Each structure stands twice: as structure tokens, then as C-alpha cells.
Short mmCIF file of C-alpha atoms in Angstrom, two decimals:
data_model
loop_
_atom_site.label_atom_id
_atom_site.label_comp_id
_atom_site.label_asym_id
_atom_site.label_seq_id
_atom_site.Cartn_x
_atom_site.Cartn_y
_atom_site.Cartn_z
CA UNK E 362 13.02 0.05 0.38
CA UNK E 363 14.65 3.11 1.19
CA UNK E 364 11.73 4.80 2.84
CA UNK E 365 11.45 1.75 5.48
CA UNK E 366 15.22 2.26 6.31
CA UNK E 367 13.89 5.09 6.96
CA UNK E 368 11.10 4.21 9.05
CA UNK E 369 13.10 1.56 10.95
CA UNK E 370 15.63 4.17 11.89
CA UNK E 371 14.09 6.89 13.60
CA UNK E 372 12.51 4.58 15.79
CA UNK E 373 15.71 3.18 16.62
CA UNK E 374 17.30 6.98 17.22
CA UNK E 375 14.69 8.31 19.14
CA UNK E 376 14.80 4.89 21.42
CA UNK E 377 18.51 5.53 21.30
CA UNK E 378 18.30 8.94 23.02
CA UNK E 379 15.50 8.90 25.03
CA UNK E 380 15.41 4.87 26.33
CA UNK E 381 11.16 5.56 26.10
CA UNK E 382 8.56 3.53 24.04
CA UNK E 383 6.53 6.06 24.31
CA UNK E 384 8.55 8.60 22.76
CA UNK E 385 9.02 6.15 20.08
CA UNK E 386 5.22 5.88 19.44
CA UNK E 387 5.15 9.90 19.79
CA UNK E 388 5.87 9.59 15.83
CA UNK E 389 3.40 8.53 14.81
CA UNK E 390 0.90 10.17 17.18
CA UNK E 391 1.92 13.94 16.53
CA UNK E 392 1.56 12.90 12.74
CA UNK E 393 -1.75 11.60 12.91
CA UNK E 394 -3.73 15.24 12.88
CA UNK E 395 -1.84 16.26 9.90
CA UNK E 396 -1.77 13.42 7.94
CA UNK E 397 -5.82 13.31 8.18
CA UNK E 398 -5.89 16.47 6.91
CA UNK E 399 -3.59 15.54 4.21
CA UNK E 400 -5.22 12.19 3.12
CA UNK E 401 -8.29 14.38 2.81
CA UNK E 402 -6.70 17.16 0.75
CA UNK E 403 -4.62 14.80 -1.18
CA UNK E 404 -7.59 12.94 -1.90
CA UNK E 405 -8.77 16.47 -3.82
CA UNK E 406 -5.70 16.99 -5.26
CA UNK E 407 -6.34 13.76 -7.15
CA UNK E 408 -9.78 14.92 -8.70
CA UNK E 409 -9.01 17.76 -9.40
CA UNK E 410 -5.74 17.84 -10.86
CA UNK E 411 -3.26 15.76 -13.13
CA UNK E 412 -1.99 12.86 -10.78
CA UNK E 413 1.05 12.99 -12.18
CA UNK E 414 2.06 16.38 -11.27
CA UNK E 415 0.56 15.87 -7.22
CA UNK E 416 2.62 12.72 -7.30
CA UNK E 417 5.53 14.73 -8.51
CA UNK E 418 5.15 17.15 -5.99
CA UNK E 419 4.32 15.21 -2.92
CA UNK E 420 7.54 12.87 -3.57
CA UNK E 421 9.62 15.78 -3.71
CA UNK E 422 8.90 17.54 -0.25
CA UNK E 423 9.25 13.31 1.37
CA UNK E 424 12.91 13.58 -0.36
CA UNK E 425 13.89 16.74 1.50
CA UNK E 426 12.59 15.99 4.74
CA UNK E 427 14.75 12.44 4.10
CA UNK E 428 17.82 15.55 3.70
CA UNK E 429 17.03 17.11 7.13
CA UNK E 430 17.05 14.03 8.80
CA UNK E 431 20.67 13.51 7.72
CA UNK E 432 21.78 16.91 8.96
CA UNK E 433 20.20 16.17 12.11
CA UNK E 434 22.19 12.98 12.12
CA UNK E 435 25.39 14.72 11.55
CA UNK E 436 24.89 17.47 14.41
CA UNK E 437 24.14 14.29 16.75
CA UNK E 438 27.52 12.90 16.05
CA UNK E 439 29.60 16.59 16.63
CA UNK E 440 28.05 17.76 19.36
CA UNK E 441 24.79 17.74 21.90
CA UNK E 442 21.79 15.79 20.73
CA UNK E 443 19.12 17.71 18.73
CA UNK E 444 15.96 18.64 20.44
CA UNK E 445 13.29 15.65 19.77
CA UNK E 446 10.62 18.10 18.16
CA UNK E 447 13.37 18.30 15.49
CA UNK E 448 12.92 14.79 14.46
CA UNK E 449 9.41 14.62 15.45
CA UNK E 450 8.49 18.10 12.75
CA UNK E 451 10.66 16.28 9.62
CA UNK E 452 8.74 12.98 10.46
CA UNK E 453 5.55 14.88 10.66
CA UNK E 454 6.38 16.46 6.90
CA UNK E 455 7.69 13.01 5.50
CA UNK E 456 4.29 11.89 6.79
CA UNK E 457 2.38 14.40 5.19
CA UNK E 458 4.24 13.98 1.95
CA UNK E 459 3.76 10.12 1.82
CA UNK E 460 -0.09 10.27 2.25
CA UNK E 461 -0.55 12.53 -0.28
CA UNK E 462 1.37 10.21 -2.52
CA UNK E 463 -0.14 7.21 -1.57
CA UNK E 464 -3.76 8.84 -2.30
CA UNK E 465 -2.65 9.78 -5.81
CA UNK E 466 -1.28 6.76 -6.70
CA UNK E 467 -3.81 4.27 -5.69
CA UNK E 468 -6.45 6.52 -7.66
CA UNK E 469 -4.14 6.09 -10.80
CA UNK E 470 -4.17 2.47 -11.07
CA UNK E 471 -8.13 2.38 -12.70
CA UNK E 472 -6.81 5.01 -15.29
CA UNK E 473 -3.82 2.82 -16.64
CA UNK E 474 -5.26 -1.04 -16.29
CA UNK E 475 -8.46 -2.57 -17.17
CA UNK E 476 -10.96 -4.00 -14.30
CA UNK E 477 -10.05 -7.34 -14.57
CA UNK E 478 -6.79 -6.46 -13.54
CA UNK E 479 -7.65 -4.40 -10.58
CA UNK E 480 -7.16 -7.17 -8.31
CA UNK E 481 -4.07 -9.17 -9.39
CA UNK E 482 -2.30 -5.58 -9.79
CA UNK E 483 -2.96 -4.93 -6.25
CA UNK E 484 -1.53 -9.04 -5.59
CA UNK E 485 1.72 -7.87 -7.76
CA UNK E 486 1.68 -4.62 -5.34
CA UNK E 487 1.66 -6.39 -2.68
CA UNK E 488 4.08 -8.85 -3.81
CA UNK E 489 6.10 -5.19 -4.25
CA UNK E 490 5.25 -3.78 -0.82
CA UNK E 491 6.34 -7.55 1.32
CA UNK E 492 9.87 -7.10 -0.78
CA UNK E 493 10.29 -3.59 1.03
CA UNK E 494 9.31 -4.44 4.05
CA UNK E 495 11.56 -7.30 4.10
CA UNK E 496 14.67 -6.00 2.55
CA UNK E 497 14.65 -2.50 3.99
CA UNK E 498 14.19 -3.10 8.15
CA UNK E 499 16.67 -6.18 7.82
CA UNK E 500 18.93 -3.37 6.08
CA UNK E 501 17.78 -0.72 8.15
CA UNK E 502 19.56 -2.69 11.60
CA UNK E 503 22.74 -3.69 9.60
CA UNK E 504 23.04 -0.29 8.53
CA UNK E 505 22.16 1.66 11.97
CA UNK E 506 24.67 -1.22 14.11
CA UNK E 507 27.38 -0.99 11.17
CA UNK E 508 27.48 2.96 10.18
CA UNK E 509 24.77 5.08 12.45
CA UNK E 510 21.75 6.32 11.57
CA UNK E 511 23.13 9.25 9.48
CA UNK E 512 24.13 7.00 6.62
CA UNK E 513 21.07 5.03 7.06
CA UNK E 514 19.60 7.85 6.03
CA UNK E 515 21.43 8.62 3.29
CA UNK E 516 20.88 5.67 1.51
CA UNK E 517 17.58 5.97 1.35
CA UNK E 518 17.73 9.78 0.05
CA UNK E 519 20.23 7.95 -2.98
CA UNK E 520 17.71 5.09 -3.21
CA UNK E 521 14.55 7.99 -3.87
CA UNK E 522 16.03 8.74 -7.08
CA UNK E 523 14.71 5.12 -8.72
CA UNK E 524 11.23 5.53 -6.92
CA UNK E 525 11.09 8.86 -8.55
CA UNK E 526 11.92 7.58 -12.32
CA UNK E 527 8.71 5.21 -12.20
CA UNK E 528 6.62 8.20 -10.85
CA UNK E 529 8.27 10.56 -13.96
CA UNK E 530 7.37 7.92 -16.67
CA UNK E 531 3.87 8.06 -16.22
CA UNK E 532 1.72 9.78 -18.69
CA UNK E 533 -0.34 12.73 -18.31
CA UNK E 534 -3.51 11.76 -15.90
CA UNK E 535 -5.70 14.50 -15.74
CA UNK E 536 -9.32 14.60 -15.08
CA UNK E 537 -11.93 13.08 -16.87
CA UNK E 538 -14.56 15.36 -15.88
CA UNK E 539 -14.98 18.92 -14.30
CA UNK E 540 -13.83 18.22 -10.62
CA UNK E 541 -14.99 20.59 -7.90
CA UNK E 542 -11.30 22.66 -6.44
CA UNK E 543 -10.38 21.52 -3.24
CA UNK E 544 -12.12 22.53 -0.60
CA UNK E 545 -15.05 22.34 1.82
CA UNK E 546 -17.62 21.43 -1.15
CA UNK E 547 -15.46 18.91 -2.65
CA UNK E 548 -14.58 17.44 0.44
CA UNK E 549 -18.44 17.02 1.72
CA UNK E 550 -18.90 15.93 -1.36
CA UNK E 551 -16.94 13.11 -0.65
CA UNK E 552 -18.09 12.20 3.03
CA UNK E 553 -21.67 12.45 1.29
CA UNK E 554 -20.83 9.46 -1.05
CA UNK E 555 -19.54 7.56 1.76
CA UNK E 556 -22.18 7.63 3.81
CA UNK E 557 -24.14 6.33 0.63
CA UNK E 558 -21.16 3.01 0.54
CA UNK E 559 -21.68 0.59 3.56
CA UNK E 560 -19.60 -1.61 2.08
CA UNK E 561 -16.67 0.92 1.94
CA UNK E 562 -17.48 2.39 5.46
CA UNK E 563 -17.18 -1.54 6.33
CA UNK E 564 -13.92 -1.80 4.80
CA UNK E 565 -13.07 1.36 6.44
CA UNK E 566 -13.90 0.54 9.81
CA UNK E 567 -12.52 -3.02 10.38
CA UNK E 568 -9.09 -1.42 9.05
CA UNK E 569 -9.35 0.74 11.76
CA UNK E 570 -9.65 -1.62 14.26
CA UNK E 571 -6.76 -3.99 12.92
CA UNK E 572 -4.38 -0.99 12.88
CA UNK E 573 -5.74 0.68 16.24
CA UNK E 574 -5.56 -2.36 17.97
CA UNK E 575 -2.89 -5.01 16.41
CA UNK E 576 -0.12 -2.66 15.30
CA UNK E 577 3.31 -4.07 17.60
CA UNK E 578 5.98 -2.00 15.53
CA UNK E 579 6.09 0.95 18.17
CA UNK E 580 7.04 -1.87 21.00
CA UNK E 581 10.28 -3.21 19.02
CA UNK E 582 13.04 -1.54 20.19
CA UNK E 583 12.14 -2.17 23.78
CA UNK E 584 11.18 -5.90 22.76
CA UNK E 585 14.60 -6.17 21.49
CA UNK E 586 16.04 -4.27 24.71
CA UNK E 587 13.91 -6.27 27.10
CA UNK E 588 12.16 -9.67 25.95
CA UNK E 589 14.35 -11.41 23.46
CA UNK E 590 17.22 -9.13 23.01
CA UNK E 591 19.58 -8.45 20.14
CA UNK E 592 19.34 -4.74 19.93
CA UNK E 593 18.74 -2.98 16.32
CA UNK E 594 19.36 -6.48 14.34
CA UNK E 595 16.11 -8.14 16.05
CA UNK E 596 14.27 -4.65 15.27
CA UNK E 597 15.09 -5.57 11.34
CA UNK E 598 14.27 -9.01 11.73
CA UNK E 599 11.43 -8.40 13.60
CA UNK E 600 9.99 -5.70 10.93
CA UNK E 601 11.15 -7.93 8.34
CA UNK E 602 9.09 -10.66 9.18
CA UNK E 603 5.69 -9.32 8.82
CA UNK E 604 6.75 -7.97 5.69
CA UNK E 605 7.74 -11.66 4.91
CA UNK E 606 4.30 -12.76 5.20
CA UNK E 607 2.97 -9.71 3.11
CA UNK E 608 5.58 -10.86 0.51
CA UNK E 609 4.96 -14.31 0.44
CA UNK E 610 0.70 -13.72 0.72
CA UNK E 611 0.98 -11.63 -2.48
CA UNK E 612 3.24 -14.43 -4.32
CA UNK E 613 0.93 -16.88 -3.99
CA UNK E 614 -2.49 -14.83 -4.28
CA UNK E 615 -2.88 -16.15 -8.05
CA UNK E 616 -6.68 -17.65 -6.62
CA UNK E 617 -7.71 -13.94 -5.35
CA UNK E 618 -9.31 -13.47 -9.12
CA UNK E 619 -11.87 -16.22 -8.43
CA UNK E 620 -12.91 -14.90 -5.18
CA UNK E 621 -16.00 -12.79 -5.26
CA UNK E 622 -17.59 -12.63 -2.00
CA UNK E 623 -15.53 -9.74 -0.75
CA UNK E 624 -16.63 -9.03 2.34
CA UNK E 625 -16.56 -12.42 4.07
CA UNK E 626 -12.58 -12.71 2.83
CA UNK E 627 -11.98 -9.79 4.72
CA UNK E 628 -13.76 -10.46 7.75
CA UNK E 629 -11.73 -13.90 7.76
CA UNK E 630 -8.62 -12.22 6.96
CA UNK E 631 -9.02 -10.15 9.32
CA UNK E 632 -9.45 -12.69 11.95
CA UNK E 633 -6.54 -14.16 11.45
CA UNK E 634 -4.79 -10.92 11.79
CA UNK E 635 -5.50 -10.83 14.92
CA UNK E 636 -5.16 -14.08 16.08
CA UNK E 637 -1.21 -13.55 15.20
CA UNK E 638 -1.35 -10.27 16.76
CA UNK E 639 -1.97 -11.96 20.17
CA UNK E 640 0.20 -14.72 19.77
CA UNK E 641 3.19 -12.57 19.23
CA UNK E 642 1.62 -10.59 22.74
CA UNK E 643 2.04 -14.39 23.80
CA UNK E 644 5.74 -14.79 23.00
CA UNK E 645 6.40 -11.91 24.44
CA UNK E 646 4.56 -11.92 27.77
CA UNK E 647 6.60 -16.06 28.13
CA UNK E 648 9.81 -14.00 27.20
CA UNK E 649 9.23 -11.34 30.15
CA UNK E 650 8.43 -14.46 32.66
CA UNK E 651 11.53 -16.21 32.34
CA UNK E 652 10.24 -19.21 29.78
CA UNK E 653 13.42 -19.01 27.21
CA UNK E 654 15.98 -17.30 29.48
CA UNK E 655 17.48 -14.49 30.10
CA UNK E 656 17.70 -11.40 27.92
CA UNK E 657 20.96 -9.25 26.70
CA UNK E 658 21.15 -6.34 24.31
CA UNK E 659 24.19 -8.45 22.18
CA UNK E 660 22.98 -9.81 18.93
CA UNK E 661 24.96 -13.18 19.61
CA UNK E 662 23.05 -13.87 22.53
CA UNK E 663 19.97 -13.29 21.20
CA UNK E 664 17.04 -15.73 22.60
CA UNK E 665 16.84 -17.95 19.33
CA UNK E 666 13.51 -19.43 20.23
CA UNK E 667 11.68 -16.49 21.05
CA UNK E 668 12.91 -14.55 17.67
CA UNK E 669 11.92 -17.44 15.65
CA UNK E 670 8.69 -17.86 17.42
CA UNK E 671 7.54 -14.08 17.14
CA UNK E 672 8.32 -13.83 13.71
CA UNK E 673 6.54 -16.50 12.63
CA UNK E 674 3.83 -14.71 14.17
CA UNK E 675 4.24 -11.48 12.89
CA UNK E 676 4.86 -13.32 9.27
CA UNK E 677 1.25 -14.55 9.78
CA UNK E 678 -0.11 -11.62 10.49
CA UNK E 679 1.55 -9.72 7.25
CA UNK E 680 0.37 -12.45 5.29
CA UNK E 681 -3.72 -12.07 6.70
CA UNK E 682 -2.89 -8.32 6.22
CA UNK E 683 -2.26 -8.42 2.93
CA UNK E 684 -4.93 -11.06 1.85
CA UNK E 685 -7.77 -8.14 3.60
CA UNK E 686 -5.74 -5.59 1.68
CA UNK E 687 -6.18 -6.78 -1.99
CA UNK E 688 -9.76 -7.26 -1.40
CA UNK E 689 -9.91 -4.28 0.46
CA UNK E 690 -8.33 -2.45 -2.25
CA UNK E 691 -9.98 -4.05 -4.81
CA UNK E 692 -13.26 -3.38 -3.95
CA UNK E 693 -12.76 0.60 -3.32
CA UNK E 694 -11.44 0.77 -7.02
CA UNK E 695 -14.15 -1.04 -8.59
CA UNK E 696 -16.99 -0.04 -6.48
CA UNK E 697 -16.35 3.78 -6.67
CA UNK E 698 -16.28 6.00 -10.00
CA UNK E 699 -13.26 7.37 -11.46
CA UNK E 700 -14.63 11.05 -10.79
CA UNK E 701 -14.72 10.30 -6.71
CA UNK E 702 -11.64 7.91 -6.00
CA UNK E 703 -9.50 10.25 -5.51
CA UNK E 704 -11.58 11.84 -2.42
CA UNK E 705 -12.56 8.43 -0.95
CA UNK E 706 -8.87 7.16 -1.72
CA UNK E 707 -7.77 10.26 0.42
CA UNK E 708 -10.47 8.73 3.37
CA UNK E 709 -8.97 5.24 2.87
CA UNK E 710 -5.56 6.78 3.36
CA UNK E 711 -6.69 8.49 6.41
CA UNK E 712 -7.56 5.00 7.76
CA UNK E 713 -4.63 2.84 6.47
CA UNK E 714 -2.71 5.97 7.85
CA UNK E 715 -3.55 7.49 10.75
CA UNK E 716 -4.85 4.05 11.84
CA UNK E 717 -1.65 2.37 12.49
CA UNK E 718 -0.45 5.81 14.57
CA UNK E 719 -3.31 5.18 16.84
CA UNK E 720 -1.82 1.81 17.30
CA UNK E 721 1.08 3.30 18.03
CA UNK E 722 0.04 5.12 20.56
CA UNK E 723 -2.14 2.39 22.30
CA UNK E 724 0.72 0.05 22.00
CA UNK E 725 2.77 2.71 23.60
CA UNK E 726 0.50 4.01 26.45
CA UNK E 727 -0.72 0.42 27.10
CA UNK E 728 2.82 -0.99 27.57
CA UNK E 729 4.32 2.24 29.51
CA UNK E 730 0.99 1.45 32.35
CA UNK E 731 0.70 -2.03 32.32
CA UNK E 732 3.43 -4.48 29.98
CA UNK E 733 5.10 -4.78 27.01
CA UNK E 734 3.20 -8.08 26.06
CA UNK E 735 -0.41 -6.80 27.09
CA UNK E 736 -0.99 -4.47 24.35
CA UNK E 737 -0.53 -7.04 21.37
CA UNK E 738 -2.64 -9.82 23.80
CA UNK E 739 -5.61 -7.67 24.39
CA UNK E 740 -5.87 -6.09 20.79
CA UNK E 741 -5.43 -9.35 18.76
CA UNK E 742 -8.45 -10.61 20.54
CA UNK E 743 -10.38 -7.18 20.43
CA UNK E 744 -9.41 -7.18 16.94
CA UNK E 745 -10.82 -11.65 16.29
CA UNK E 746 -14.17 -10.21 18.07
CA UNK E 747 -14.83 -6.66 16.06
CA UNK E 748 -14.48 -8.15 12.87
CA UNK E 749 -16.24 -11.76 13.60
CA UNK E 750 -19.58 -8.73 14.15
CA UNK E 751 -19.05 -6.47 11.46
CA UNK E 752 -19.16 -9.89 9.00
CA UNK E 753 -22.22 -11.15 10.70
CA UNK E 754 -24.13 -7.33 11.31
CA UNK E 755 -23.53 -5.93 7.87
CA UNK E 756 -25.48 -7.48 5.35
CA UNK E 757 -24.39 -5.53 2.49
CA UNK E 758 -20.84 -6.22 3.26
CA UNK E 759 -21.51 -9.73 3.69
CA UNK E 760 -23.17 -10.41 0.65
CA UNK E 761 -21.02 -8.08 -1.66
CA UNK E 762 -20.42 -10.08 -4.75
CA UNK E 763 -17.51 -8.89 -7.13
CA UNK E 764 -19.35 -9.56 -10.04
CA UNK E 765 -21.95 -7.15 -9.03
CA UNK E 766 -19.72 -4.25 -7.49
CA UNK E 767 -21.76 -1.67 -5.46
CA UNK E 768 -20.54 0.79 -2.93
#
């Protein structure tokens, strides 16, 4: 929870100095060279050494960076604003930090549960992840409109110290088998599997184009500026509610065990996904016409109808988002052995990562040229339309059976 206050609040101080989208969605595109290269490596890491230790290490280096964001905070508030590369380099290096960590610790789940389990541990993460996303944007514009972003910040460097505890408990997790060191031969190692695993490269690529193409987040301090108002409260709420819908997916996912046919759940899933996606374009693009009124920055005179109406959408869309993710997940564990998940993990973070920063920066270029509600419109359809083909060209994905897990 802390890292999404966090999230929620840079976006909100870089909006807050520079009044630009774009430099908003420049977060996550200056990140999204390094943090390939550090899914990748991380992925290594994994293999080759006790996950423990990289997890350790990686969670570390996100804490300080969480540190220099607070001093950055504090200079704000006594004198001239720091230069944006500032926030844009300790972003970067939180970035870095959390891919690493994510790589490593979806790779430990197979070594500490049985197969069975795969899938309804990834339900109860996402049951986990929903709780986060909903608790920590709602807190992140209470916190930003009540004390500033500085001790925004600092709750989530406090809040890092309970995160860290579960990481410290874990047992040793080294490897089971001589893994190459990280480098070049490891790494092609890696890519050389993959292109082995069309049903993982399928998985891969239609997360791609949900993320690339459906990812609104970048757009929500100017939504809350310009379409239905409310300032850094609607950002929370906003946030919030797709993690709502992630939350409330994952309570109710008990059925996911008796679902085998993979592939076709995400292509549906998917589909939905983007179907929300453009309907919150839609709520948007009515706001911006005049439909529910005017607009003012004050929450209490926010447009009711237009809040309740996009976040129902973006609810949706967490929800179909976290359905494709459990099977997503689920099938990359069980399909791949123990001795490679940690390189193809580091791929998959590379997508779930870097993917949503190239929505960022389509969301951001798109509504800078054209609109604010265009970018969410045209992607949630490109998004209904790329995954309706990849279901009906890929056989293998198509057809792949849980029962029978292959790559």
C-alpha cells in the first residue's frame, strides 16, 4: 500500500509543477529502457542465485529511492522547485528496484507451494494486490490534499518496513541446479526457450497490447483538472477503483481451479478489458462536451455522475485484468521448469512492466495532439479486436488445456 501512495503521488507532483500530462507520462517512459534491462537481468539473478538474497537486495535500493523522494519534497517546500530529472532519476531507480523484485518473487512461489495451488495463490495475490490498489491511491489523495506530498512519502518509507519482514522470513531458495551466471548466454538462453513457448509468447503479447493500449492512469490528474473535477481526491478514487475490481475479481475467483482451457479465458478476459477501457474514453469524451456540467478543481463540486460512471468502468476493467492475470500467471508457472522461470519471469516482467509505460506514453502523446477522451476510446477497441485474433489465430493457445500444461 505504501508503494502506490507512492505511485499516486508523483504523478500528482509532477502535474502540480509542470500543469503537463505529458510530463506526467514522462515517468514511466524514461523508465521503460531500464526497467527492460532489469526484468531481463533480474530474471538471471533468480536462476542463478538464492531468491531470497536478490529479493533482499532489490527491496532495499526501492526503500532509499522512497528516502530521496522525501528530501526532494522538503527542498520543494523551502525554496525553488527541484529540477524534474530529479524526480524523474529516483523514479527511474524505484523502477528498476521493483522489477527486479517482482521477477524474484513470482519465480519463488513454485518453490514454496504445490501445483495445485499455483492458481488459487495467484487468486489470494490478487485478492492482495486489489486491497493496495484500493487503499493506497484513496490514501495517497487524502494524504497529498491534507499534508503534501513530502509526508505522503514518508509513510510509505515507514510502511516498507512490514513488506520487508515477509520478504526476511522466507527460507533459503537457492538453485536447484547449476544455473548459467548472468549474462549474454544465460539470457539467449532464455529468449531461445521462448521462442520454443507459443503459448507464453501468446500470453506475452496480448499483455502488451492491453497495457500499450488501455492503460488511462497517466490521463488522471488532468481528468480530474478538466472532465469531472475534484483535484487529487478524484485521482485516489479514480485509481482506487480499478483496483476495486482487481480486489473484488480475486475474492470471488474460487471457480478459476476448474477452468482449464487457458487460453480462451484470457482472450475473453481480455476483451472485456477493453471494452471498459473505451467506455471510461466514453465518460470522459460526454464530460468534455458539456453532458453532466461544468467542471471545477474543488472536491465538493465534483461531477457526481461522471465519477461514479468512470469508476464503474475502470472497476470493470481491474476486475477483467485480474481474471487474464491468474491465468496468465498460472500458466507461465506451470508450463515452464523451475531451472528457467526465473529468466522468462524476468521477460514477463518486461511486459507487465514496461507495457503499461508505453501506455503511458500513448495515453500521453495521444491526448496532448488530439483529446483527453480519444486515447482510452481508440485503445479499448484496438485492444477488443487484437485479442478477439490472437484467440482465433493461435491454435496452441487456444487449445491449451491445464491438465496438460505445455509451453
Amino acid at each position: 500500500m505504501g508503494a502506490q501512495l507512492t505511485v499516486v503521488a508523483v504523478g500528482l507532483q509532477i502535474y502540480d509543477l509542470t500543469a503537463s500530462t505529458l510530463a506526467v507520462s514522462l515517468v514511466g517512459g524514461i523508465a521503460l529502457l531500464p526497467m527492460v534491462v532489469a526484468g531481463l537481468w533480474g530474471g538471471m539473478l533468480a536462476d542463478a542465485f538464492d531468491r531470497r538474497i536478490v529479493l533482499i537486495v532489490s527491496s532495499l535500493v526501492g526503500w532509499v529511492t522512497t528516502l530521496g523522494l522525501i528530501a526532494l519534497s522538503v527542498l520543494t517546500a523551502m525554496g525553488p522547485a527541484p529540477a524534474l530529472w530529479e524526480f524523474y532519476l529516483l523514479t527511474t531507480l524505484n523502477s528498476i528496484a521493483a522489477t527486479v523484485s517482482n521477477t524474484t518473487r513470482s519465480a519463488v512461489f513454485p518453490r514454496i507451494l504445490p501445483p495445485e495451488h499455483i492458481a488459487p495463490a495467484n487468486a489470494l495475490g490478487g485478492i492482495g494486490f486489489g486491497l493496495q490498489l484500493t487503499v493506497g491511491p484513496a490514501l495517497a489523495g487524502v494524504l497529498v490534499a491534507a499534508f503534501g506530498f513530502g509526508w505522503t512519502y514518508a509513510v510509505d518509507a515507514v510502511l516498507f518496513a512490514a513488506g520487508f519482514l515477509g520478504i526476511l522470513s522466507l527460507p533459503s531458495l537457492t538453485p536447484l541446479e547449476d544455473a548459467l551466471r548472468p549474462g549474454w548466454r544465460s539470457l539467449r538462453e532464455g529468449i531461445a526457450f521462448l521462442r520454443r513457448a507459443p503459448n507464453i509468447r501468446s500470453g506475452f503479447l496480448i499483455d502488451v497490447i492491453a497495457m500499450g493500449f488501455g492503460r488511462p492512469y497517466t490521463l488522471f490528474p488532468a481528468v480530474a483538472a478538466l472532465a469531472i473535477g475534484g483535484g487529487a481526491i478524484t485521482v485516489g478514487v479514480l485509481t482506487a477503483s480499478a483496483a476495486a475490481g482487481v480486489f473484488v475479481a480475486g475474492l470471488f475467483s474460487g471457480p478459476v481451479g476448474h477452468v482449464h482451457r487457458h487460453g480462451v479465458a484470457i482472450g475473453r478476459a481480455v476483451m472485456v478489458y477493453g471494452g471498459c477501457i473505451l467506455a471510461f474514453g466514453l465518460v470522459i469524451g460526454a464530460m468534455q462536451t458539456g453532458w453532466f456540467g461544468t467542471v471545477t478543481s474543488s472536491f465538493a463540486h465534483v461531477n457526481p455522475v461522471a465519477l461514479v460512471l468512470a469508476g464503474v468502468a475502470l472497476a470493470g476493467s481491474g476486475a477483467a485484468d485480474e481474471v487474464s492475470a491468474i491465468f496468465r500467471g498460472t500458466m507461465l508457472i506451470v508450463a515452464v521448469p523451475d531451472g528457467m522461470r526465473g529468466r522468462l519471469q524476468g521477460i514477463f516482467t518486461v511486459v507487465v512492466t514496461g507495457g503499461p509505460r508505453i501506455g503511458d506514453l500513448y495515453a500521453g502523446i495521444l491526448a496532448s495532439l488530439v483529446a483527453l477522451w480519444f486515447p482510452p476510446v481508440l485503445g479499448g477497441f484496438a485492444i477488443v479486436v487484437a485479442a478477439a485474433t490472437i484467440v482465433r489465430v493461435v491454435r496452441p493457445f487456444r487449445e491449451y488445456d491445464a491438465r496438460m500444461p505445455t509451453p
